[in-house]
Each structure stands twice: as structure tokens, then as C-alpha cells.
Amino acid sequence: MPRITVIYRRDELYEQVWAKPMRELAKEHGISDVALAKICKKLDIPRPGRGYWARKAAGKRVKQTALPPLSPGKSPEHRVSRWKDPLANQEVGDEAQSLLAREADPSMAITVPAELQNPHKWIRKSAGNLRKHSKHPEKALLKRACLDVRTSRATHDRALLVADTLLKALDERGLRIEVTEPIAERDGRYGGDSSAKPSKTGVHILESYIEFSIEEGFDITKVEPKPSRWQTSHDSDSWTYTPRPEYKHDPNGKLALKINSYFPGQTRKTWSDGKRQRIENCLNALVLELIRGAERKRLEQIVSDRREKEWKEEQLRRQEEAKRRELEMAKLFDLDSRVTDWNHATSILEFTKSVEASAISRGEDTSPQTELGLWLAWARGHAIQLQKVAVDSVLVIRPVLNQSQPIDGLRLNHV
């Protein structure tokens, strides 16, 4: 995963902190205002107090705290290694922009009605199965294609009402909903996975399938284990067995909308009931994040395809470079072989001259009919043939020597 190092310099950050509010400055740096405040604390940078920007906007006189001397031993710089978004320079597509702009229209606000009316087809198909397995909702998803709604009977009706509203809103936007069939449990072969795969609920957006669900939270209570009979019937010197602690999961009635698919740069995947928030008011936020997630997956695929293309081009370039080096080595080897043959032939001719001169100086007959004359003629003919092959064959195979692809073998003069 790519990372970048950001350097915060004390003097520069001090000027920035007193030039605009922390929340705005933090957005420019791509971090939260809390993280920026921690950096200011590490660099001993004073920050404007509460009400500073309101008084300044009202035209009242405000006082800027001077930058104090740096504490001994502290660095005037702070470095942060941060994840670099690989899609930061990618432009959002026209279709995604259109979908996001439509969600900003107030008329597209999703409102959950007071009661369920004319339920969606997947509500009708799933309601009975979900109610039947309300104690163990995951079992309903293993029986047949069913909405991924995991709640107790107490929140069953409310969850179905929210799911019905969401499904109708997605249909209204022209987005295709798909509920997959579960894969039955079967024995894995050769140590493979043998677990069953439950039914999934998702929506097709921008050629991507994004899964989502509605789930109920639970409170975890530790259950004290019962005393073991080994502990009650044996003395302290005997072996004792301590049971593992058990935990009880009780549904707490708080529902949550969840995005179960992963996509790069995912900022949020869960919207839960809280003191000031109900999931009925979060459906538009969920749809927005579904669209952003689908667009991020599309952009990720574009970047992945480009990287794969660049990798293939680099591999091709390296292969061509290897072939070029191979051909160059073959040509050099061929040249060295020809020069070696030429030098060998020249040495043979010089040697025959010396042999003939030595024989003549001793008064021996070197005419072609004599044994020595025949040997000298044979040696000179061999040398001349070596020179002829070394020189003449170069003129014949010049196209081969200049080609970009190496030929079979290293001795080109054998062509």
C-alpha cells in the first residue's frame, strides 16, 4: 500500500492555525481537527480559544498568542507517515456524478413510512423465513435466497419496514437489487473449505455489486461457569479442571445498516441507532456511500488495468532488451571467432614460409611433387580457406547480423 511522509514545520503551521479555523485547516491537510490539535501540542503551538473566530468575524478586537520558544529537546518539525490514496488523481465518472447530484436533490429524500404497505417482492419472499429463524437469523440465510436482515423478533417488523423502504428507493433510482442463492454445506476436498455460504443482499451500481445488510446489536454478558466435579470431589493436590468462561449475547434492540463489501478509501460502513440517530434517517447516507463505493471500485479497476498494461509493456521491453543483448553477444562471439580464424590462418601462412625457408637453406627440394611440397600446399590451402570463410561469409549474412531478433546458435559463420 503506497504511503507518503508529510512534514509539519512549526513556524508554518503556527501561521496557518491563526489564519483560519482548525476545522477548515484540518480538511486542507486531509486529517481531523483532533489530529491537527495533537500535532500543534507536540510542536508547542498555541491555538485560538473558543469564540476567537466568532469575535473576529463580528469585527471585535482579538489578540493572537505569540509563538513561545520551543521546549528543550523538541524538534521544530513533525513527520507523519500517511496512507496515500491511489485514486486521488482519478476523476469521478459522468455517471457517478449524475447519481451523486441526484441524491443531493431534496426530492430524493428517503422517508420511512409509519407502517408497511404494498411490501417489496423480496420482503414478501423473506419475511416468513426470517420470522421462523428469528432466534438464529443466520440460519434463514442458509435455507434459501433471503434478505440479509439479522434481527430478533422484537425488532423484526421495524427492520423489515426499513428494508422495504430502502429496496423501493433503490428501485426508484433504477438500480438492480440482487439476492444471491446460498451455497449448501458440503465436504471440502483435499483440505479445502467445507463451510456453507449464506445468501447475500446487494445492489448493482456502475458495474459493481455492493453488499449491504441490516443487523441488530447485542449486549455481551459473562456467565460464570459452574463448579467442576473435579474441584468439588478431590483435594487441592489433585488435578483440577477449570471450565472456559461462557458469554451470553442478548439482542439490545439497536439496529444498524451495514455495507459488507470492501472498496478502497472506504470512509464509513455502518450506521447504527444512537442517542440522537435512528437508521430510518440514514438511508440517504447509505445510498450515497453505495454510489461512492461503486465508483471507487470502478476507478480501482481502471488503475489496476493501467498498472497491468504498464507491467506487460515493461516485461515486453525487458524481453526485447534481453534479446538485443543476446544478439549482441552472438555477434561479438562470431566476430571473435572470425578474427581468431583469420589470425590462425595468418600464423599458418607465416609458419609455412618459415618451414619452406628452412628446407631451402638445408638444400631440400620443396617442389609440389615432393612430400614436403605436398604438405606445404595442403597447409597453405587450409589457411587460405579459413581466411576465405571468415571474410566472404560476412558479406552473405549481413542481414542476419543486423536483425533485431537473435538467430539460433552463437557461431553466425555456420549459417
C-alpha positions as MATLAB code, in Angstrom:
seq = 'MPRITVIYRRDELYEQVWAKPMRELAKEHGISDVALAKICKKLDIPRPGRGYWARKAAGKRVKQTALPPLSPGKSPEHRVSRWKDPLANQEVGDEAQSLLAREADPSMAITVPAELQNPHKWIRKSAGNLRKHSKHPEKALLKRACLDVRTSRATHDRALLVADTLLKALDERGLRIEVTEPIAERDGRYGGDSSAKPSKTGVHILESYIEFSIEEGFDITKVEPKPSRWQTSHDSDSWTYTPRPEYKHDPNGKLALKINSYFPGQTRKTWSDGKRQRIENCLNALVLELIRGAERKRLEQIVSDRREKEWKEEQLRRQEEAKRRELEMAKLFDLDSRVTDWNHATSILEFTKSVEASAISRGEDTSPQTELGLWLAWARGHAIQLQKVAVDSVLVIRPVLNQSQPIDGLRLNHV';
ca = [
       0.000    0.000    0.000;
       1.546    3.362   -1.017;
       2.439    5.766    1.773;
       3.636    9.358    1.878;
       5.515   11.302    4.538;
       4.081   14.714    5.473;
       6.314   17.217    7.266;
       4.703   19.818    9.560;
       7.049   22.743   10.270;
       6.396   24.689   13.459;
       6.608   28.250   12.084;
       4.486   27.495    9.027;
       1.806   25.620   10.967;
       1.602   28.425   13.547;
       0.766   30.946   10.813;
      -1.835   28.589    9.329;
      -3.514   27.874   12.668;
      -4.076   31.580   13.303;
      -5.145   32.272    9.707;
      -8.253   30.054    9.603;
     -10.312   27.803   11.895;
      -8.910   24.411   12.820;
     -11.757   22.510   11.172;
     -11.127   24.161    7.776;
      -7.357   23.814    8.085;
      -7.652   20.137    9.016;
      -9.697   19.455    5.834;
      -6.968   21.069    3.739;
      -4.399   18.757    5.336;
      -6.670   15.739    4.924;
      -6.849   14.936    8.654;
      -9.274   15.530   11.513;
      -9.190   18.634   13.674;
      -8.372   16.404   16.657;
      -5.285   15.021   14.872;
      -4.211   18.546   13.923;
      -4.600   19.683   17.535;
      -2.340   16.836   18.678;
       0.328   17.929   16.185;
       0.102   21.507   17.486;
       0.557   20.216   21.019;
       3.683   18.271   20.037;
       5.176   21.361   18.390;
       4.196   23.731   21.278;
       1.939   25.773   19.001;
      -0.761   27.840   20.780;
      -4.245   27.686   19.254;
      -7.113   30.219   19.219;
      -9.512   29.812   22.119;
     -13.249   29.260   21.992;
     -15.122   32.176   20.423;
     -11.994   33.641   18.770;
     -13.262   33.332   15.199;
     -16.781   34.488   16.103;
     -15.433   37.669   17.740;
     -13.129   38.249   14.785;
     -15.970   37.778   12.295;
     -18.046   40.286   14.288;
     -15.288   42.886   13.940;
     -14.280   42.783   17.556;
     -10.703   43.152   18.652;
      -8.926   39.825   19.197;
      -5.451   39.031   20.430;
      -3.152   36.474   18.830;
      -0.973   34.493   21.205;
       2.702   34.773   20.320;
       4.650   31.647   19.421;
       6.629   30.692   22.554;
      10.187   29.317   22.459;
      10.393   25.629   21.655;
      10.832   23.347   24.635;
      14.350   21.910   25.026;
      14.873   18.636   23.209;
      11.878   19.065   20.891;
      12.173   19.157   17.116;
      10.724   22.088   15.139;
       9.323   19.569   12.655;
       6.846   16.726   12.954;
       6.738   13.916   10.385;
       3.676   11.793    9.729;
       3.620    8.703    7.529;
       0.224    8.524    5.918;
      -1.587    6.210    3.532;
      -1.661    7.656    0.031;
      -4.909    7.295   -1.808;
      -4.024    5.712   -5.192;
      -7.258    7.103   -6.653;
      -6.708   10.694   -5.529;
      -5.894   11.879   -9.066;
      -8.701    9.941  -10.736;
     -11.683   11.950  -11.931;
     -15.170   10.828  -10.950;
     -17.072    9.486  -13.957;
     -20.038   11.271  -15.511;
     -22.484    8.551  -14.492;
     -21.333    8.660  -10.868;
     -21.530   12.459  -10.847;
     -25.075   12.240  -12.153;
     -26.067    9.729   -9.456;
     -24.459   11.799   -6.679;
     -26.035   15.023   -7.945;
     -29.442   13.361   -7.998;
     -29.034   12.298   -4.359;
     -28.410   15.942   -3.420;
     -31.887   16.844   -4.695;
     -34.247   17.336   -1.692;
     -36.964   15.483   -3.596;
     -34.876   12.291   -3.362;
     -35.004   12.246    0.440;
     -35.950    8.770    1.700;
     -38.691    8.761    4.332;
     -39.689    5.614    6.201;
     -43.495    5.334    6.487;
     -45.312    4.541    9.704;
     -46.370    1.060    8.568;
     -45.593   -1.470    5.883;
     -47.772   -1.114    2.781;
     -47.535   -2.993   -0.517;
     -44.276   -4.666    0.513;
     -41.422   -5.183   -1.917;
     -41.214   -8.623   -3.538;
     -38.116   -9.542   -1.523;
     -39.895   -8.573    1.700;
     -42.715  -10.950    0.801;
     -40.251  -13.735   -0.069;
     -38.103  -13.300    3.058;
     -40.482  -12.291    5.868;
     -41.704  -15.781    6.770;
     -38.221  -17.335    6.638;
     -36.745  -14.570    8.804;
     -39.552  -14.773   11.367;
     -39.228  -18.555   11.574;
     -35.499  -18.276   12.396;
     -35.651  -15.100   14.492;
     -33.618  -16.718   17.297;
     -30.854  -17.652   14.863;
     -31.186  -15.296   11.847;
     -28.071  -16.680   10.173;
     -29.885  -19.980    9.622;
     -32.501  -18.213    7.490;
     -29.757  -17.100    5.102;
     -28.594  -20.698    4.673;
     -32.034  -22.071    3.747;
     -32.733  -20.121    0.546;
     -32.301  -16.719   -1.093;
     -33.293  -14.283    1.643;
     -32.715  -10.646    2.569;
     -29.690  -10.189    4.821;
     -31.684   -8.975    7.824;
     -30.432  -10.350   11.145;
     -32.671   -9.244   13.989;
     -34.654  -10.680   16.874;
     -38.437  -10.968   16.791;
     -38.779   -7.778   18.848;
     -37.226   -5.616   16.094;
     -38.290   -7.805   13.166;
     -41.136   -5.580   11.944;
     -39.128   -2.386   12.206;
     -36.189   -3.905   10.322;
     -38.453   -5.122    7.515;
     -40.065   -1.689    7.268;
     -36.635   -0.049    6.885;
     -35.514   -2.726    4.398;
     -38.721   -2.285    2.364;
     -38.197    1.476    2.176;
     -34.560    1.048    1.135;
     -35.346   -1.535   -1.554;
     -38.094    0.646   -3.044;
     -35.750    3.662   -3.045;
     -33.097    1.669   -4.916;
     -35.707    0.506   -7.448;
     -36.843    4.096   -7.902;
     -33.266    5.050   -8.787;
     -33.074    2.327  -11.432;
     -30.549    0.246   -9.505;
     -30.818   -3.533   -9.771;
     -31.130   -5.438   -6.484;
     -29.827   -8.993   -6.304;
     -30.281  -11.529   -3.514;
     -27.981  -14.492   -4.093;
     -28.771  -18.146   -3.504;
     -26.942  -19.758   -0.563;
     -24.365  -22.466   -1.203;
     -25.145  -25.600    0.768;
     -22.566  -27.056    3.101;
     -20.508  -29.838    1.571;
     -17.330  -31.664    2.484;
     -14.242  -29.909    1.231;
     -11.871  -31.904   -0.934;
      -8.142  -32.036   -0.305;
      -8.421  -29.916    2.828;
     -10.493  -27.185    1.142;
     -13.173  -25.005    2.699;
     -16.230  -27.059    3.634;
     -18.382  -24.275    5.156;
     -21.625  -23.139    3.581;
     -22.028  -19.654    2.105;
     -25.151  -17.742    3.201;
     -27.386  -15.692    0.943;
     -26.147  -12.164    0.228;
     -28.099   -8.977   -0.435;
     -26.648   -6.314   -2.677;
     -27.207   -3.799   -5.441;
     -25.585   -3.381   -8.853;
     -24.183    0.127   -9.296;
     -21.741    1.192  -12.037;
     -20.975   -2.438  -12.944;
     -20.162   -3.295   -9.308;
     -22.064   -5.447   -6.823;
     -22.142   -3.840   -3.359;
     -23.459   -5.953   -0.469;
     -25.407   -4.483    2.459;
     -27.411   -5.744    5.426;
     -29.495   -4.754    8.440;
     -28.348   -6.207   11.754;
     -29.307   -5.912   15.395;
     -26.661   -5.281   18.011;
     -26.323   -7.302   21.179;
     -25.054   -6.949   24.712;
     -22.426   -9.408   25.892;
     -22.778  -10.800   29.404;
     -20.236  -13.085   31.016;
     -21.745  -16.228   32.509;
     -19.823  -17.691   35.427;
     -19.008  -21.368   34.765;
     -20.475  -24.000   37.043;
     -18.042  -25.628   39.512;
     -16.380  -28.708   38.084;
     -16.897  -32.043   39.830;
     -13.104  -32.426   39.881;
     -12.853  -29.334   42.019;
     -15.563  -30.441   44.483;
     -14.640  -34.102   44.929;
     -10.832  -34.035   45.092;
      -8.389  -32.412   47.451;
      -6.192  -29.465   46.470;
      -3.267  -31.694   45.457;
      -5.321  -33.430   42.763;
      -5.597  -32.308   39.163;
      -8.304  -29.705   38.713;
     -10.236  -28.643   35.636;
     -11.315  -25.033   35.133;
     -14.139  -24.630   32.593;
     -13.814  -21.995   29.911;
     -15.850  -18.850   30.556;
     -19.106  -18.525   28.686;
     -20.670  -15.390   27.252;
     -24.302  -14.625   26.591;
     -25.322  -12.473   23.629;
     -28.624  -10.678   24.230;
     -30.166   -8.548   21.435;
     -30.309   -4.919   22.545;
     -32.880   -3.610   20.066;
     -30.418   -1.274   18.307;
     -30.391   -1.726   14.538;
     -27.533   -0.949   12.176;
     -27.209   -0.501    8.409;
     -24.004   -2.101    7.148;
     -22.067   -2.139    3.887;
     -20.440   -5.558    3.712;
     -18.399   -5.054    0.540;
     -14.912   -3.584    0.705;
     -13.741   -0.822   -1.576;
     -10.628    1.385   -1.413;
     -10.896    4.604    0.553;
     -13.981    3.413    2.399;
     -14.854    6.149    4.896;
     -17.883    4.582    6.562;
     -19.586    1.201    6.512;
     -22.003    1.239    9.484;
     -24.891    3.479   10.561;
     -26.280    2.496   13.979;
     -29.062    3.604   16.294;
     -27.805    6.027   18.890;
     -28.993    8.665   21.321;
     -29.567   11.193   18.534;
     -29.683    8.978   15.469;
     -32.039    6.354   14.063;
     -31.223    4.285   10.993;
     -34.509    5.475    9.437;
     -32.759    8.828    8.930;
     -29.597    7.309    7.456;
     -30.926    5.706    4.266;
     -29.809    8.562    2.008;
     -26.350    8.463    3.580;
     -26.209    4.724    2.890;
     -27.208    5.196   -0.764;
     -24.571    7.918   -1.186;
     -21.891    5.642    0.225;
     -23.061    2.788   -2.017;
     -22.619    5.035   -5.069;
     -19.232    6.283   -3.886;
     -18.129    2.733   -3.185;
     -19.158    1.537   -6.650;
     -17.334    4.452   -8.260;
     -14.237    3.784   -6.181;
     -14.285    0.146   -7.289;
     -14.641    1.263  -10.924;
     -11.712    3.676  -10.585;
      -9.675    0.998   -8.813;
     -10.271   -1.345  -11.755;
      -9.100    1.370  -14.173;
      -5.924    1.903  -12.147;
      -5.395   -1.852  -11.885;
      -5.824   -2.314  -15.640;
      -3.400    0.527  -16.332;
      -0.814   -0.933  -13.957;
      -1.198   -4.352  -15.561;
      -0.759   -2.812  -19.021;
       2.336   -0.921  -17.863;
       3.691   -4.097  -16.282;
       3.163   -6.062  -19.502;
       4.816   -3.301  -21.534;
       7.757   -3.293  -19.126;
       8.016   -7.076  -19.370;
       7.984   -6.846  -23.182;
      10.631   -4.134  -23.084;
      12.831   -6.268  -20.838;
      12.377   -9.277  -23.107;
      13.308   -7.229  -26.160;
      16.301   -5.812  -24.306;
      17.372   -9.342  -23.332;
      17.047  -10.470  -26.951;
      19.068   -7.460  -28.093;
      21.818   -8.290  -25.608;
      21.698  -11.926  -26.698;
      22.111  -10.923  -30.346;
      24.918   -8.542  -29.467;
      26.719  -11.298  -27.582;
      26.229  -13.652  -30.530;
      27.647  -11.058  -32.944;
      30.626  -10.408  -30.661;
      31.259  -14.129  -30.316;
      31.033  -14.530  -34.096;
      33.425  -11.626  -34.645;
      35.929  -13.045  -32.170;
      35.679  -16.437  -33.892;
      36.326  -14.933  -37.331;
      39.279  -12.878  -36.083;
      40.641  -15.975  -34.348;
      40.311  -17.975  -37.584;
      41.950  -15.148  -39.534;
      44.849  -14.878  -37.090;
      45.197  -18.653  -37.074;
      45.300  -18.712  -40.893;
      47.887  -15.903  -40.939;
      50.001  -17.789  -38.438;
      49.794  -20.939  -40.621;
      50.982  -18.987  -43.687;
      53.878  -17.469  -41.712;
      54.726  -20.887  -40.351;
      54.761  -22.480  -43.861;
      57.082  -19.701  -45.085;
      59.461  -20.431  -42.239;
      59.339  -24.197  -42.923;
      59.969  -23.664  -46.640;
      62.847  -21.225  -45.991;
      64.418  -23.627  -43.510;
      64.175  -26.521  -46.011;
      65.694  -24.479  -48.822;
      68.558  -23.376  -46.576;
      69.363  -27.071  -45.991;
      69.184  -27.813  -49.706;
      65.973  -29.843  -49.609;
      63.579  -29.981  -52.538;
      60.248  -28.183  -51.875;
      58.674  -28.692  -55.282;
      54.966  -29.680  -55.383;
      55.813  -33.270  -56.274;
      57.765  -33.879  -53.089;
      56.317  -34.950  -49.787;
      57.272  -31.623  -48.169;
      55.859  -29.675  -51.099;
      52.546  -31.512  -50.851;
      52.333  -30.766  -47.118;
      53.144  -27.078  -47.659;
      50.465  -26.830  -50.348;
      47.922  -28.506  -48.081;
      48.744  -26.180  -45.115;
      48.579  -23.056  -47.312;
      45.278  -24.210  -48.807;
      43.814  -24.768  -45.352;
      44.891  -21.290  -44.248;
      43.516  -19.645  -47.376;
      40.195  -21.489  -46.907;
      39.974  -20.252  -43.281;
      40.536  -16.665  -44.434;
      38.022  -17.014  -47.252;
      35.279  -18.371  -44.956;
      35.986  -15.744  -42.302;
      35.688  -12.854  -44.772;
      33.306  -13.962  -47.509;
      30.547  -15.345  -45.246;
      30.200  -11.916  -43.542;
      29.104  -10.438  -46.877;
      26.450  -13.142  -47.235;
      24.858  -12.955  -43.757;
      24.887   -9.180  -43.223;
      21.032   -9.071  -42.912;
      21.267  -11.678  -40.151;
      23.920   -9.688  -38.305;
      21.755   -6.545  -38.346;
      18.407   -8.125  -37.394;
      16.699   -7.365  -34.068;
      15.987  -10.995  -33.232;
      18.826  -13.379  -32.341;
      19.291  -16.402  -34.550;
      19.756  -19.927  -33.300;
      23.283  -20.679  -32.261;
      26.162  -18.385  -31.459;
      28.509  -19.090  -34.365;
      26.965  -16.993  -37.101;
      29.605  -18.064  -39.592;
      27.976  -21.506  -39.620;
      24.892  -20.031  -41.327;
];
